[in-house]
Amino acid sequence: MRCSLSFYRILTLPELLCGLFLLLVFASSAQDDKASSVSIYRSKADAFYGTNPDSSLHYIQLEEQDVKKTFSGENKEEYHNSLGEINYFIGVLYHRKGEFDEAMEAYRVALRHYLRGGDQTGLSLTLSTIGITYMSRGDYVKALKYFKLALRIKERIGDKQGVAYVLNNIGVVFRDLGDYDASADYFKRSYLIYEEIADSSGMAMILNNLGACFSKDEKFSIAREKYLEALTLRKALKDTVNMASTLNNLGVVSFRMKEFGEAEGYYDESLRIVERFRDLKGMGHTYLNLAELYSENRQQNKAIAMAKMSLELGTKVENVEIQRRSSRLLAKLYDEKGESGLAAEFYERSLKLQEDQTSDELRKAALKEAVKFDFEKQMAYERMSQANKEKEKKRDANRQKLITTLVSVMLLLAIIAIIVVLNRLAVVNRKNKIIEAQNHERQLLLKEIHHRVKNNFQIISSLLRLQAGNQDDEHVVEAFNEAVQRIQSLAIVHEMIYKQEDFSNISTTEYFQTLIRNLEALTLDKRVVFTFKDELGALDSELLFPLGIVINELVTNSYKHAFGKDETIQPRIEIRLKKAGDLIYLYYRDNGVGFEINERSKSFGMELIRTIIEQFDGDLEKVKTEDGLSFIRLTIRPDSA
């Protein structure tokens, strides 16, 4: 097979990198197509999570069906981990709806899938959430067992955020059991980790829980300080849902400190948030706190209504603490109203709930579980230290292998880059040499053209002088001499262009002084004193040619007509060049007899001046300057040429 050599070239470094990127894109495109429908269901489920749990649950269940259809025959680990994540989400939604049996079943399904898929992060998160569910139902022993399992996994995989979260949950357990010192210790350990990893949301959660711990220990000033710190962080994070919890807690502290007005304000603000997000547990707590406030203010009917709403929500979400406190408050309120039957009914209910929650056996079992957990934790650290040494050796070997591979790749890319650069430099050098040769040829050609034009000017001037020498009529001779002067003014511009090779930046001062010297040489019989003031500096050749002709005609006119034969007058000519905006002004005056510029002259010179003025849409007028002198002013508009 034959192939033209012109088809081969070295690929540039950007082209190589682009090719590698396209390979990565094509390799991942198939997986992206499969996941597209799943991501649509998840995005809709996330959108309804805060406002409509039922709709969110519907879309996440559709996602589960889609995953089973799409992934069941492929990567088993990915399949089970995806289903684990989905069922965990389903459990959270059931939990929010207050359907705890359904939530626990979804969590257990998630655990089975995570165990088969090997997702340690998902597994530890689900264990921790099950612990929270048991804690909310008052079963602290089971809660601590699940927290312990979650903490072991999170420490093993190095999930600092997860470790801090589980330590926080253990602190909540001991706070509810009344061991405030142990509770504060776990909270502080959790806070230090969140602070280390710069997790403002986690720090706000711990500050809020520390405030609750100090509040239950009746250290209200410290509690309010912690709550306010938590509220500041949550406002900065725009964490509206959790702001409601902190506002509620601030209301409790204000109530305990007998600041009832502030307490009611905090409760109302919190209630608006939890009702908007349909947070049943939060609503139950807030209704209960408002009921206690109304009771303290002797508003019994409002207090009873709020307490009943709180008890109903506490029962729905199976929160023992809300049920117990609501029942006890209702017993007190009905007793004050003299309705002893209802008072006794709610009092017995509160006693039963308290026995279930704070029995001595339960407290001992929970503390025993905590001690066992601390011991097992220490043993686990010792076992992990040995295992970590072996893992570190393997990591070092893998790291060295990776470094070697990366260095090889970088060397290869560097070699390719050097080849590309050298190739480009060679091409640029060849092009530069070609351009230099072409420029040299152009310069030679331009010099030849300038030389020929100069010769042509000289030939024309010589021919005109010869012709003038053959004439007897003085007027004809004078006309020939004027023509020679005009040609000389053009030749001067051409000579200056030839010397500096710049058509657009010719010195006006140098040009006009050269022109005037030539004019003086042609009229030696009259010694004229010239004054020339130039504010332009430089102009292009298209403007200098006509301006040179105009000054040539004006000076010639002064020599011929202005000074006459009166030798008592010292002839003087003053020329000024100015620029104002887009306009160029030429001022000309002599100390001769003068003439009226508005009168139509039949001389060829004045006709030539007027023709040039019309070409530039200009004006010719007689004016007085600031110093009181009269001048002929020629106005030129360069853009009109």
Short mmCIF file of N, CA and C in Angstrom, two decimals, residues 553-639:
data_model
loop_
_atom_site.label_atom_id
_atom_site.label_comp_id
_atom_site.label_asym_id
_atom_site.label_seq_id
_atom_site.Cartn_x
_atom_site.Cartn_y
_atom_site.Cartn_z
N GLU A 553 2.84 78.40 -2.72
CA GLU A 553 2.08 79.42 -3.44
C GLU A 553 1.98 80.71 -2.64
N LEU A 554 1.78 80.58 -1.30
CA LEU A 554 1.66 81.77 -0.47
C LEU A 554 2.97 82.55 -0.42
N VAL A 555 4.09 81.83 -0.22
CA VAL A 555 5.39 82.51 -0.16
C VAL A 555 5.71 83.15 -1.52
N THR A 556 5.44 82.42 -2.60
CA THR A 556 5.68 82.97 -3.94
C THR A 556 4.85 84.23 -4.17
N ASN A 557 3.59 84.17 -3.70
CA ASN A 557 2.71 85.33 -3.84
C ASN A 557 3.26 86.53 -3.06
N SER A 558 3.81 86.28 -1.84
CA SER A 558 4.38 87.37 -1.05
C SER A 558 5.58 87.97 -1.74
N TYR A 559 6.46 87.10 -2.31
CA TYR A 559 7.64 87.60 -3.02
C TYR A 559 7.22 88.49 -4.19
N LYS A 560 6.19 88.07 -4.89
CA LYS A 560 5.81 88.76 -6.12
C LYS A 560 5.02 90.04 -5.87
N HIS A 561 4.11 89.99 -4.90
CA HIS A 561 3.13 91.07 -4.78
C HIS A 561 3.19 91.85 -3.47
N ALA A 562 3.54 91.19 -2.35
CA ALA A 562 3.41 91.84 -1.03
C ALA A 562 4.51 92.86 -0.80
N PHE A 563 5.75 92.48 -1.14
CA PHE A 563 6.86 93.34 -0.77
C PHE A 563 7.16 94.42 -1.82
N GLY A 564 6.85 94.16 -3.08
CA GLY A 564 7.07 95.14 -4.14
C GLY A 564 8.55 95.53 -4.24
N LYS A 565 8.77 96.82 -4.51
CA LYS A 565 10.15 97.28 -4.69
C LYS A 565 10.58 98.26 -3.60
N ASP A 566 9.77 98.32 -2.53
CA ASP A 566 10.11 99.22 -1.42
C ASP A 566 11.19 98.57 -0.58
N GLU A 567 12.47 99.03 -0.74
CA GLU A 567 13.58 98.39 -0.05
C GLU A 567 13.77 98.91 1.36
N THR A 568 12.93 99.86 1.82
CA THR A 568 13.05 100.34 3.20
C THR A 568 12.40 99.38 4.18
N ILE A 569 11.59 98.47 3.66
CA ILE A 569 10.88 97.51 4.53
C ILE A 569 11.69 96.21 4.59
N GLN A 570 11.90 95.73 5.79
CA GLN A 570 12.54 94.41 5.96
C GLN A 570 11.47 93.34 5.77
N PRO A 571 11.51 92.57 4.69
CA PRO A 571 10.44 91.58 4.45
C PRO A 571 10.41 90.49 5.56
N ARG A 572 9.22 90.24 6.02
CA ARG A 572 9.04 89.20 7.05
C ARG A 572 7.83 88.33 6.69
N ILE A 573 8.01 87.05 6.93
CA ILE A 573 6.91 86.09 6.73
C ILE A 573 6.82 85.20 7.97
N GLU A 574 5.61 85.04 8.50
CA GLU A 574 5.40 84.19 9.69
C GLU A 574 4.40 83.08 9.34
N ILE A 575 4.79 81.86 9.67
CA ILE A 575 3.94 80.69 9.41
C ILE A 575 3.73 79.93 10.72
N ARG A 576 2.48 79.59 11.00
CA ARG A 576 2.16 78.81 12.20
C ARG A 576 1.31 77.60 11.80
N LEU A 577 1.62 76.47 12.41
CA LEU A 577 0.83 75.23 12.20
C LEU A 577 0.29 74.77 13.55
N LYS A 578 -1.05 74.61 13.63
CA LYS A 578 -1.69 74.19 14.88
C LYS A 578 -2.69 73.08 14.59
N LYS A 579 -3.04 72.37 15.66
CA LYS A 579 -4.06 71.32 15.56
C LYS A 579 -5.03 71.46 16.72
N ALA A 580 -6.33 71.45 16.44
CA ALA A 580 -7.36 71.53 17.47
C ALA A 580 -8.42 70.47 17.17
N GLY A 581 -8.43 69.42 17.94
CA GLY A 581 -9.35 68.32 17.68
C GLY A 581 -8.98 67.63 16.39
N ASP A 582 -9.94 67.52 15.49
CA ASP A 582 -9.70 66.88 14.19
C ASP A 582 -9.30 67.88 13.11
N LEU A 583 -9.15 69.14 13.46
CA LEU A 583 -8.86 70.19 12.48
C LEU A 583 -7.39 70.59 12.53
N ILE A 584 -6.84 70.93 11.32
CA ILE A 584 -5.47 71.45 11.21
C ILE A 584 -5.57 72.90 10.70
N TYR A 585 -4.86 73.82 11.39
CA TYR A 585 -4.89 75.24 11.03
C TYR A 585 -3.50 75.66 10.52
N LEU A 586 -3.49 76.34 9.39
CA LEU A 586 -2.27 76.96 8.85
C LEU A 586 -2.48 78.48 8.88
N TYR A 587 -1.66 79.17 9.71
CA TYR A 587 -1.71 80.62 9.80
C TYR A 587 -0.54 81.20 9.00
N TYR A 588 -0.84 82.21 8.15
CA TYR A 588 0.20 82.80 7.29
C TYR A 588 0.02 84.32 7.27
N ARG A 589 1.14 85.03 7.47
CA ARG A 589 1.11 86.50 7.38
C ARG A 589 2.46 87.02 6.89
N ASP A 590 2.42 88.20 6.19
CA ASP A 590 3.65 88.91 5.84
C ASP A 590 3.44 90.39 6.16
N ASN A 591 4.50 91.15 6.09
CA ASN A 591 4.39 92.58 6.41
C ASN A 591 4.34 93.44 5.15
N GLY A 592 3.80 92.79 4.08
CA GLY A 592 3.67 93.51 2.82
C GLY A 592 2.37 94.28 2.73
N VAL A 593 1.99 94.63 1.50
CA VAL A 593 0.82 95.49 1.29
C VAL A 593 -0.48 94.76 1.51
N GLY A 594 -0.49 93.44 1.36
CA GLY A 594 -1.70 92.65 1.62
C GLY A 594 -2.67 92.66 0.47
N PHE A 595 -3.71 91.80 0.60
CA PHE A 595 -4.76 91.74 -0.42
C PHE A 595 -6.02 91.14 0.22
N GLU A 596 -7.14 91.30 -0.46
CA GLU A 596 -8.41 90.79 0.07
C GLU A 596 -8.59 89.35 -0.40
N ILE A 597 -8.68 88.45 0.55
CA ILE A 597 -8.76 87.03 0.17
C ILE A 597 -10.13 86.66 -0.39
N ASN A 598 -11.14 87.47 -0.10
CA ASN A 598 -12.47 87.15 -0.60
C ASN A 598 -12.64 87.50 -2.07
N GLU A 599 -11.74 88.36 -2.60
CA GLU A 599 -11.82 88.70 -4.01
C GLU A 599 -11.32 87.55 -4.86
N ARG A 600 -12.03 87.26 -5.89
CA ARG A 600 -11.69 86.12 -6.74
C ARG A 600 -10.49 86.47 -7.61
N SER A 601 -9.36 85.86 -7.33
CA SER A 601 -8.14 86.12 -8.09
C SER A 601 -8.10 85.24 -9.32
N LYS A 602 -7.53 85.81 -10.38
CA LYS A 602 -7.41 85.03 -11.61
C LYS A 602 -6.06 84.33 -11.71
N SER A 603 -5.20 84.48 -10.69
CA SER A 603 -3.88 83.84 -10.75
C SER A 603 -4.02 82.34 -10.55
N PHE A 604 -3.12 81.63 -11.21
CA PHE A 604 -3.14 80.16 -11.10
C PHE A 604 -2.85 79.70 -9.67
N GLY A 605 -1.94 80.41 -8.98
CA GLY A 605 -1.56 80.02 -7.61
C GLY A 605 -2.74 80.04 -6.66
N MET A 606 -3.52 81.13 -6.68
CA MET A 606 -4.67 81.21 -5.78
C MET A 606 -5.74 80.21 -6.17
N GLU A 607 -5.92 79.97 -7.46
CA GLU A 607 -6.87 78.93 -7.87
C GLU A 607 -6.45 77.57 -7.34
N LEU A 608 -5.12 77.34 -7.38
CA LEU A 608 -4.60 76.06 -6.86
C LEU A 608 -4.85 75.93 -5.35
N ILE A 609 -4.65 77.03 -4.62
CA ILE A 609 -4.89 77.02 -3.16
C ILE A 609 -6.36 76.71 -2.88
N ARG A 610 -7.27 77.38 -3.62
CA ARG A 610 -8.70 77.15 -3.38
C ARG A 610 -9.10 75.71 -3.73
N THR A 611 -8.49 75.18 -4.76
CA THR A 611 -8.79 73.78 -5.13
C THR A 611 -8.40 72.83 -4.00
N ILE A 612 -7.23 73.05 -3.41
CA ILE A 612 -6.77 72.21 -2.29
C ILE A 612 -7.70 72.36 -1.09
N ILE A 613 -8.13 73.60 -0.80
CA ILE A 613 -9.05 73.84 0.32
C ILE A 613 -10.35 73.08 0.11
N GLU A 614 -10.89 73.14 -1.10
CA GLU A 614 -12.13 72.43 -1.39
C GLU A 614 -11.95 70.92 -1.26
N GLN A 615 -10.78 70.43 -1.63
CA GLN A 615 -10.51 68.98 -1.51
C GLN A 615 -10.64 68.52 -0.06
N PHE A 616 -10.24 69.36 0.88
CA PHE A 616 -10.29 68.99 2.30
C PHE A 616 -11.48 69.61 3.02
N ASP A 617 -12.47 70.11 2.26
CA ASP A 617 -13.65 70.73 2.85
C ASP A 617 -13.24 71.81 3.85
N GLY A 618 -12.25 72.62 3.47
CA GLY A 618 -11.68 73.59 4.39
C GLY A 618 -12.18 75.00 4.15
N ASP A 619 -11.54 75.94 4.84
CA ASP A 619 -11.91 77.35 4.75
C ASP A 619 -10.64 78.19 4.61
N LEU A 620 -10.79 79.34 3.95
CA LEU A 620 -9.72 80.33 3.84
C LEU A 620 -10.30 81.66 4.30
N GLU A 621 -9.72 82.23 5.35
CA GLU A 621 -10.29 83.44 5.93
C GLU A 621 -9.19 84.29 6.56
N LYS A 622 -9.55 85.53 6.83
CA LYS A 622 -8.62 86.44 7.48
C LYS A 622 -9.06 86.59 8.93
N VAL A 623 -8.14 86.30 9.90
CA VAL A 623 -8.50 86.31 11.32
C VAL A 623 -7.44 87.07 12.10
N LYS A 624 -7.79 87.41 13.33
CA LYS A 624 -6.84 87.98 14.27
C LYS A 624 -6.58 86.96 15.38
N THR A 625 -5.32 86.77 15.72
CA THR A 625 -4.96 85.80 16.75
C THR A 625 -5.02 86.44 18.13
N GLU A 626 -4.70 85.69 19.17
CA GLU A 626 -4.77 86.19 20.55
C GLU A 626 -3.78 87.32 20.78
N ASP A 627 -2.67 87.34 20.03
CA ASP A 627 -1.68 88.41 20.22
C ASP A 627 -1.99 89.64 19.36
N GLY A 628 -3.18 89.66 18.70
CA GLY A 628 -3.63 90.84 17.97
C GLY A 628 -3.15 90.97 16.56
N LEU A 629 -2.44 89.97 16.03
CA LEU A 629 -1.91 90.03 14.67
C LEU A 629 -2.92 89.47 13.69
N SER A 630 -2.93 90.02 12.47
CA SER A 630 -3.85 89.53 11.44
C SER A 630 -3.15 88.46 10.61
N PHE A 631 -3.85 87.38 10.38
CA PHE A 631 -3.32 86.24 9.64
C PHE A 631 -4.33 85.78 8.60
N ILE A 632 -3.80 85.16 7.56
CA ILE A 632 -4.64 84.36 6.68
C ILE A 632 -4.68 82.96 7.30
N ARG A 633 -5.88 82.47 7.60
CA ARG A 633 -5.99 81.15 8.23
C ARG A 633 -6.60 80.16 7.25
N LEU A 634 -5.89 79.08 7.08
CA LEU A 634 -6.36 77.98 6.24
C LEU A 634 -6.77 76.82 7.15
N THR A 635 -8.02 76.42 7.07
CA THR A 635 -8.53 75.32 7.90
C THR A 635 -8.67 74.07 7.03
N ILE A 636 -8.10 72.97 7.52
CA ILE A 636 -8.14 71.70 6.76
C ILE A 636 -8.78 70.62 7.64
N ARG A 637 -9.70 69.86 7.03
CA ARG A 637 -10.32 68.72 7.71
C ARG A 637 -9.78 67.45 7.08
N PRO A 638 -8.79 66.80 7.72
CA PRO A 638 -8.13 65.63 7.11
C PRO A 638 -9.09 64.51 6.74
N ASP A 639 -10.15 64.30 7.54
CA ASP A 639 -11.06 63.18 7.29
C ASP A 639 -11.90 63.39 6.05
#
